[in-house]
PDB file of C-alpha atoms in Angstrom:
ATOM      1  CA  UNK E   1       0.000   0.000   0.000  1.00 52.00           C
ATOM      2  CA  UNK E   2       2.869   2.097   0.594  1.00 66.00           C
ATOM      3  CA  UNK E   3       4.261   1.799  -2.528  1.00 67.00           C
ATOM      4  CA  UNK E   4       1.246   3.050  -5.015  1.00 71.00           C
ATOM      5  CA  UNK E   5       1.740   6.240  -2.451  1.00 75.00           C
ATOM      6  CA  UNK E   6       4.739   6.647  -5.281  1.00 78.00           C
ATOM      7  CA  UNK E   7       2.749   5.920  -8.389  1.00 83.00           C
ATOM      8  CA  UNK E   8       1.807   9.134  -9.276  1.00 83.00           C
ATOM      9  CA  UNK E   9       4.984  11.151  -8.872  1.00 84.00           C
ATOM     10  CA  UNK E  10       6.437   8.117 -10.922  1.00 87.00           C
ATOM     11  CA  UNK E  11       4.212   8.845 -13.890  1.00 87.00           C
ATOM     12  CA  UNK E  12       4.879  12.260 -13.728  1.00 88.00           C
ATOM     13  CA  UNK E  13       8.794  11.841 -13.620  1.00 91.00           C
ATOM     14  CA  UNK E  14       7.719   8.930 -16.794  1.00 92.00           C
ATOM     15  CA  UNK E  15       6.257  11.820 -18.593  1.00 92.00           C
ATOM     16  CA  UNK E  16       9.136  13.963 -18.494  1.00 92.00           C
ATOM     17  CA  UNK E  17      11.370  11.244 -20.394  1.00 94.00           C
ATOM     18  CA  UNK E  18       8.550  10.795 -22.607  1.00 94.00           C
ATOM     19  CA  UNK E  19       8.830  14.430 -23.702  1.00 94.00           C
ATOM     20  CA  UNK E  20      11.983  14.117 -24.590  1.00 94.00           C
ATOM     21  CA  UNK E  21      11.518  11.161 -26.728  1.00 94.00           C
ATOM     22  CA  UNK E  22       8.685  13.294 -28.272  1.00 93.00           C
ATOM     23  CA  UNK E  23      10.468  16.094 -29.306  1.00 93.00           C
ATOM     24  CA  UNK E  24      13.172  13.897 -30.492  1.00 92.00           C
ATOM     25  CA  UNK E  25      10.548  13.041 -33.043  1.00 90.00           C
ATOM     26  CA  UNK E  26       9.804  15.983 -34.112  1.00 89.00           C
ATOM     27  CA  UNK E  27      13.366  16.750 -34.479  1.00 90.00           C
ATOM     28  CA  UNK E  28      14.097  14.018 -36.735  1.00 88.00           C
ATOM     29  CA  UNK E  29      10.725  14.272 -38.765  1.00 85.00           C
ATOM     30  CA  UNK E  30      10.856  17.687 -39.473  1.00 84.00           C
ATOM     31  CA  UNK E  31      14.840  18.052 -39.725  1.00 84.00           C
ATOM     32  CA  UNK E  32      16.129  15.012 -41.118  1.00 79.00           C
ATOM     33  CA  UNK E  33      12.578  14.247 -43.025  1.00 77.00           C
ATOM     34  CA  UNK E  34      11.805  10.908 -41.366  1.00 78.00           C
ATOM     35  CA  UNK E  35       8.794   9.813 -41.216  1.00 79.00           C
ATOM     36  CA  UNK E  36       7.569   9.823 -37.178  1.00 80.00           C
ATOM     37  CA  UNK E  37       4.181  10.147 -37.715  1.00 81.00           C
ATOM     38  CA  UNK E  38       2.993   6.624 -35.612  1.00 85.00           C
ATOM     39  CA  UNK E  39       5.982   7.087 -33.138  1.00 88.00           C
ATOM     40  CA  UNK E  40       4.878  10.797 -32.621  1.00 88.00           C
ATOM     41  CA  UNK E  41       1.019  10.040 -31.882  1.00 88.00           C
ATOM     42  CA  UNK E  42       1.900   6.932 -29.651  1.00 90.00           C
ATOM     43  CA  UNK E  43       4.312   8.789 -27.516  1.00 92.00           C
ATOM     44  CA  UNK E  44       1.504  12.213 -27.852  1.00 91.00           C
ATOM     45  CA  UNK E  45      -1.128   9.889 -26.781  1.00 91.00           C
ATOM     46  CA  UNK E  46       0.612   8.011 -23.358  1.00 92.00           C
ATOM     47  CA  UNK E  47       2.039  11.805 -22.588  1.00 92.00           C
ATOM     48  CA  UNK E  48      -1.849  12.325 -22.766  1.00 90.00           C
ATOM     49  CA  UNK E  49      -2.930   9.411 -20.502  1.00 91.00           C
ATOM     50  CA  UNK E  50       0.187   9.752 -18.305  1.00 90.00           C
ATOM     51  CA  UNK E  51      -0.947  13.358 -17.117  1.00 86.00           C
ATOM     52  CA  UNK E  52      -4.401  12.226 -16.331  1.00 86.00           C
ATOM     53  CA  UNK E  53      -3.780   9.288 -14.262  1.00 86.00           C
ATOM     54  CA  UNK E  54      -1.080  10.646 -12.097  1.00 83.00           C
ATOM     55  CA  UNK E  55      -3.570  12.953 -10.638  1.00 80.00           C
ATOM     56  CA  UNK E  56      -6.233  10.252 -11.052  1.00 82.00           C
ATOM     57  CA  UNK E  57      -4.324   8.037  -8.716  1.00 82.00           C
ATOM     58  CA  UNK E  58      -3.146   9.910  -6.270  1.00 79.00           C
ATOM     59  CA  UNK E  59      -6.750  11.075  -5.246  1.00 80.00           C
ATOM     60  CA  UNK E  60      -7.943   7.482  -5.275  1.00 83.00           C
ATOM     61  CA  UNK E  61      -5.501   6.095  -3.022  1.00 80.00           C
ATOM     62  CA  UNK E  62      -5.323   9.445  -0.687  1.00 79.00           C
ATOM     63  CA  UNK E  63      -1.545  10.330  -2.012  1.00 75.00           C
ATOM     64  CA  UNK E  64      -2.401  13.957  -2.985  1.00 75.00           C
ATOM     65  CA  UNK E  65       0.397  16.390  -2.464  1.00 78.00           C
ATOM     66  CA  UNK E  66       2.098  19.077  -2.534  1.00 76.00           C
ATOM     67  CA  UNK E  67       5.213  17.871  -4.026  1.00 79.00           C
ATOM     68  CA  UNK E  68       3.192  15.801  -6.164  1.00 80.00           C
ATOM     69  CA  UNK E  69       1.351  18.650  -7.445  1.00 80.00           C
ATOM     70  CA  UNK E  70       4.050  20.675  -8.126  1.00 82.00           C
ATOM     71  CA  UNK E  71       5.704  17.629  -9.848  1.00 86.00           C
ATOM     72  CA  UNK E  72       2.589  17.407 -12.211  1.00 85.00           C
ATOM     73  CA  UNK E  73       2.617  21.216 -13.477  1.00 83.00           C
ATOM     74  CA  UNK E  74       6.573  20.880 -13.889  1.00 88.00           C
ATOM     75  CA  UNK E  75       5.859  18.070 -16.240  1.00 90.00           C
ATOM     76  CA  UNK E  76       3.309  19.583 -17.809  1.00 88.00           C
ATOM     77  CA  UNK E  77       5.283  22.900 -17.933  1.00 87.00           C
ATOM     78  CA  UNK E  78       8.065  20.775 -19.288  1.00 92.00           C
ATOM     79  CA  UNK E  79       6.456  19.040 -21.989  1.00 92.00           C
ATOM     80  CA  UNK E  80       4.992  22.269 -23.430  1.00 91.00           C
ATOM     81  CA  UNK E  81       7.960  24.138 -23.212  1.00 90.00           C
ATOM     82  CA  UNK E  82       9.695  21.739 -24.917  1.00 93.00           C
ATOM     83  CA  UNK E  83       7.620  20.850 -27.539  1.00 93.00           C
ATOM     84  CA  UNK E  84       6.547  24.222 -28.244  1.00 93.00           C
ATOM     85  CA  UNK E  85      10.361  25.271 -28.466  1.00 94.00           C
ATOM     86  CA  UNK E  86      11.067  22.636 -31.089  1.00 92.00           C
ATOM     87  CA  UNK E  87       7.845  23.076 -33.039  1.00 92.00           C
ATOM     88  CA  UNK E  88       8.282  26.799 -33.573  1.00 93.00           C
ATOM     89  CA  UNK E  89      12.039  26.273 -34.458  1.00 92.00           C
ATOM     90  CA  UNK E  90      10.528  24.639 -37.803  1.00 89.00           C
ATOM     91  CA  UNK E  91       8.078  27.525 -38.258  1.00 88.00           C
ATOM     92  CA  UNK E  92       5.161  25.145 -37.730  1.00 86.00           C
ATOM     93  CA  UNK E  93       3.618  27.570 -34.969  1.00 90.00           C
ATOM     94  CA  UNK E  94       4.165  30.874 -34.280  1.00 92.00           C
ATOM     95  CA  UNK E  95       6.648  32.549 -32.142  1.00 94.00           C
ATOM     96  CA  UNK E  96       4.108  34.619 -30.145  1.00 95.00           C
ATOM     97  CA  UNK E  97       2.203  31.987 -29.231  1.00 94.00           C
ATOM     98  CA  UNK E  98       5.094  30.370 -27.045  1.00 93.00           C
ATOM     99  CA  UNK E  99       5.504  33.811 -25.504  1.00 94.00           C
ATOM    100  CA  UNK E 100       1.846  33.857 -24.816  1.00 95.00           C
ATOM    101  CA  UNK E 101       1.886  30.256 -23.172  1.00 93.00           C
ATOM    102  CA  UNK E 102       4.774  31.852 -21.211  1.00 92.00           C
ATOM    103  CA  UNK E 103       3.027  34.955 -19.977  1.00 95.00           C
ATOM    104  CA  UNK E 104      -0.461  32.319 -19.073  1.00 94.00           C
ATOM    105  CA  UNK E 105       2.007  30.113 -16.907  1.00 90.00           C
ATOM    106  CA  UNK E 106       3.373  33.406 -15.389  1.00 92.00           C
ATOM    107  CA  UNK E 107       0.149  34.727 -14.701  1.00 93.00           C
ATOM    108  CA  UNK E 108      -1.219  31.888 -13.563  1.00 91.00           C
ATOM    109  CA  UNK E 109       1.568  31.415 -11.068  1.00 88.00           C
ATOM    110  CA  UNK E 110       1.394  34.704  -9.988  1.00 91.00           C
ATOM    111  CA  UNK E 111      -2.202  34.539  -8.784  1.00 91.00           C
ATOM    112  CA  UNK E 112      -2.397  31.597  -7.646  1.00 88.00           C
ATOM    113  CA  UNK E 113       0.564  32.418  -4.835  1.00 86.00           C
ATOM    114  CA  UNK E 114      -1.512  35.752  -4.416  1.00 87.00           C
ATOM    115  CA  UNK E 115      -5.244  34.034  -3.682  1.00 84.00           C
ATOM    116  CA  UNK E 116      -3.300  31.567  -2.110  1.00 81.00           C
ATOM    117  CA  UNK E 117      -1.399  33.881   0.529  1.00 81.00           C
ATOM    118  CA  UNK E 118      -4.717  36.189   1.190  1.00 78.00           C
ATOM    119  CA  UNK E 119      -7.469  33.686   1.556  1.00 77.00           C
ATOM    120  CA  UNK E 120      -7.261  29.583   2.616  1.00 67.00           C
ATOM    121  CA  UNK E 121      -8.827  27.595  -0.131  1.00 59.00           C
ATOM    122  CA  UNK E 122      -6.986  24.410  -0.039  1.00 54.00           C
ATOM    123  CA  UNK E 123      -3.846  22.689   0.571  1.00 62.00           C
ATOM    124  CA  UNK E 124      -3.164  22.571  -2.957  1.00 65.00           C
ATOM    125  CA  UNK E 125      -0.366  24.978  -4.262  1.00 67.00           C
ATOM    126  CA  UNK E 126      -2.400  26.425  -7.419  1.00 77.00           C
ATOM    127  CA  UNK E 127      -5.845  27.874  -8.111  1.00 82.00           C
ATOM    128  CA  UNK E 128      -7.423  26.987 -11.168  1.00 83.00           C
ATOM    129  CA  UNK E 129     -10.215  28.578 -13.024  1.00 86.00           C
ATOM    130  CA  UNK E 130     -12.682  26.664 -15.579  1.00 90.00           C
ATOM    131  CA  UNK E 131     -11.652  29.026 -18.463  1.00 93.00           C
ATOM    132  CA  UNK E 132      -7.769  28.589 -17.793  1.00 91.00           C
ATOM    133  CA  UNK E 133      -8.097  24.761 -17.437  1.00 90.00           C
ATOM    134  CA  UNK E 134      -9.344  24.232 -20.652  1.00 93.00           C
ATOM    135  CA  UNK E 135      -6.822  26.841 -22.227  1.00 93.00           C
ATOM    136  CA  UNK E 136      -4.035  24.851 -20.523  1.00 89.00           C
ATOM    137  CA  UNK E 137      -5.525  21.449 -22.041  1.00 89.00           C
ATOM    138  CA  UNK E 138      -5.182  23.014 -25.341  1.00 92.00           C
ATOM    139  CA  UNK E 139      -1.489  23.925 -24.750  1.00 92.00           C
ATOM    140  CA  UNK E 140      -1.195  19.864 -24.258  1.00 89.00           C
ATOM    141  CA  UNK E 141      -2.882  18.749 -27.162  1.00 90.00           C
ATOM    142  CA  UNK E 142      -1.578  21.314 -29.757  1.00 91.00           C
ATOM    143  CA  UNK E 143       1.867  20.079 -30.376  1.00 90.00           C
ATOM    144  CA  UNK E 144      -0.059  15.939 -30.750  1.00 85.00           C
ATOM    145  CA  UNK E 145      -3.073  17.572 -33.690  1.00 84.00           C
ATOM    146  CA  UNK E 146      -0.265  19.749 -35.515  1.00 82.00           C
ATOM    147  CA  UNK E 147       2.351  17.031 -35.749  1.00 76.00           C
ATOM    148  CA  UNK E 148      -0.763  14.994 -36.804  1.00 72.00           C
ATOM    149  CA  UNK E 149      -1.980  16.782 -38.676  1.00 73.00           C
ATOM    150  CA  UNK E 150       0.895  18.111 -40.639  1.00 63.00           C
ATOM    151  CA  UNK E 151       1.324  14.328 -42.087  1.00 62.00           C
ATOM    152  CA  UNK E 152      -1.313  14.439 -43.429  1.00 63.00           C
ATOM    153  CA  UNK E 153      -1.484  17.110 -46.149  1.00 63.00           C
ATOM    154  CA  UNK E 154      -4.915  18.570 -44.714  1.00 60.00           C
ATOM    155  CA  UNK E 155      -5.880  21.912 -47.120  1.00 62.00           C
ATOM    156  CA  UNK E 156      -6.656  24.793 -45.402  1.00 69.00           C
ATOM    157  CA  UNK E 157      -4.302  23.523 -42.451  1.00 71.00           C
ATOM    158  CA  UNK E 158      -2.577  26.740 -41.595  1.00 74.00           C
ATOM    159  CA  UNK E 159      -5.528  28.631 -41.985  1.00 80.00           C
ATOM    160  CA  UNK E 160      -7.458  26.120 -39.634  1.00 81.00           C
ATOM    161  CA  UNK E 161      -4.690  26.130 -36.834  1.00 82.00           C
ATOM    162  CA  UNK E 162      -4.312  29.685 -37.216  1.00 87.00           C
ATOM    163  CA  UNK E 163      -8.082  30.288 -36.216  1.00 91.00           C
ATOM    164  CA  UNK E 164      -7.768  27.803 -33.091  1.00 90.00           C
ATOM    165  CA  UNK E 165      -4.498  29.638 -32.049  1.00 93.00           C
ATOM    166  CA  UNK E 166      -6.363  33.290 -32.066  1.00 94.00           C
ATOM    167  CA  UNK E 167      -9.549  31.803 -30.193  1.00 96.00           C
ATOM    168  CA  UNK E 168      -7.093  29.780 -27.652  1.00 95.00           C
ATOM    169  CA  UNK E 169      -5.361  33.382 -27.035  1.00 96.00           C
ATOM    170  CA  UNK E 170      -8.882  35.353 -26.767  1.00 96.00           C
ATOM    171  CA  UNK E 171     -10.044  32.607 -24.137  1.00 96.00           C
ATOM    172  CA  UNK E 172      -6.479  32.323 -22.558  1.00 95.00           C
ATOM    173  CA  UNK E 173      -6.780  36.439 -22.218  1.00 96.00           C
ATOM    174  CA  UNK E 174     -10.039  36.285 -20.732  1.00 96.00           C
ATOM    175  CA  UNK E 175      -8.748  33.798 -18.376  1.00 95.00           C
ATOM    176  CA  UNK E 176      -5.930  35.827 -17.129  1.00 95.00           C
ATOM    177  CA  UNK E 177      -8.450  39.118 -17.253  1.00 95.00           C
ATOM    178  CA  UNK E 178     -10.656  37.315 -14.576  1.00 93.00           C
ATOM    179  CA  UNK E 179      -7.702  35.906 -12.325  1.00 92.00           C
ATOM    180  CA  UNK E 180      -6.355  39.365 -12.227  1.00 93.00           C
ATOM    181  CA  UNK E 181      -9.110  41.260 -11.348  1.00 92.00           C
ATOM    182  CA  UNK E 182     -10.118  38.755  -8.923  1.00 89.00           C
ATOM    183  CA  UNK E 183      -6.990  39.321  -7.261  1.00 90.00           C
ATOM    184  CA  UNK E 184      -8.027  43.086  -7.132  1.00 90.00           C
ATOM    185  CA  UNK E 185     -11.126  42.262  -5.867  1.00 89.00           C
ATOM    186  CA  UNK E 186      -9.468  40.166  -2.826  1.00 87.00           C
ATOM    187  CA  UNK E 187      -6.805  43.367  -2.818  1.00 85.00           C
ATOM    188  CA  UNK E 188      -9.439  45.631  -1.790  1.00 86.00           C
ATOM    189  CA  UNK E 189     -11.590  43.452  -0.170  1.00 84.00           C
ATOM    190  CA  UNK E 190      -8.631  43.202   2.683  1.00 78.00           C
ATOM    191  CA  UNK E 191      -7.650  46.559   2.582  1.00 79.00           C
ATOM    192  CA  UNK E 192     -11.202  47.433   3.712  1.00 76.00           C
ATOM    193  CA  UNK E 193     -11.347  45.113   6.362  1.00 72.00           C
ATOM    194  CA  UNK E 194      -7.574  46.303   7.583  1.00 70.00           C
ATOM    195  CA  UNK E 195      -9.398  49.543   7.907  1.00 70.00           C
ATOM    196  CA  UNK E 196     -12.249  48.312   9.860  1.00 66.00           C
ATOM    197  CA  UNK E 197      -9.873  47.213  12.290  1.00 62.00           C
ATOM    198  CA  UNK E 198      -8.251  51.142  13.031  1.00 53.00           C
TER     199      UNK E 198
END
């Protein structure tokens, strides 16, 4: 029983040398002009898997924590970054797009250690809003679809991924919009009650 306490932080550490193996892929299929495409979506798809069951896991067998947590986002962080790096080396997506991704993960940060420090939600390190979470899926899945996707000579492709990259960036805005001026809102909020107390 103790050991499956260990499962999820070692499918998280798993996913981290999967991600390398992934963008070794896309090195060598966009670089040297092999063809990846089956190695790319198998390793795309247990990255996939591998990042919901170690969360999975570790709330059905009670092993939630904070190291653990922080252990999943790094992953996650990792993989993205990664990817993302290698992808827009080849020109396949856009340069301002990674900086956006970094500025979200900033952000995100950010308020979470502010909510965090001025009002006792949880135990967990981060604060997550609906919005964000599905912007920060997204960022997973992207790198999977385009390396897909660019196999298989789709028309319209660029067009295609370059509506989903604007609509991921007005949602991902939004996102960042509300966590900020909820953080305003929990500003004030103590400010007020600091002065209730003179």
């Amino acid at each position: 029983m103790k050991l499956i306490k260990y499962v999820p932080n070692t499918i998280s550490l798993t996913r981290i040398i999967m991600c390398i193996f992934f963008v070794n892929g896309i090195i060598s299929q966009y670089n040297n002009g092999q063809d990846n495409t089956h190695t790319l979506f198998i390793l795309f798809f247990m990255i996939c898997i591998s990042d919901f069951l170690d969360g999975k896991i570790a709330r059905k067998t009670n092993s939630v924590s904070v190291l653990g947590a922080k252990l999943d986002v790094f992953a996650d962080l990792f993989y993205i970054t990664v990817s993302y790096i290698a992808l827009v080396s080849f020109k396949i997506i856009p340069i301002w797009f990674l900086l956006f991704i970094i500025f979200k993960f900033s952000e995100f940060v950010l308020t979470s250690k502010f909510i965090k420090n001025n009002i006792k939600l949880s135990d967990k390190p981060f604060v997550f809003d609906k919005v964000g979470r599905i912007v920060s899926a997204t960022f997973l899945i992207i790198p999977g679809i385009v390396c897909i996707s660019k196999c298989l000579n789709v028309h319209y492709i660029n067009s295609i991924f370059s509506c989903i990259l604007s609509m991921i960036f007005i949602a991902g805005m939004y996102s960042s919009y509300s966590r900020i001026k909820d953080c305003f809102k929990i500003y004030k909020l103590n400010n007020n009650l600091e002065r209730g107390k003179l």
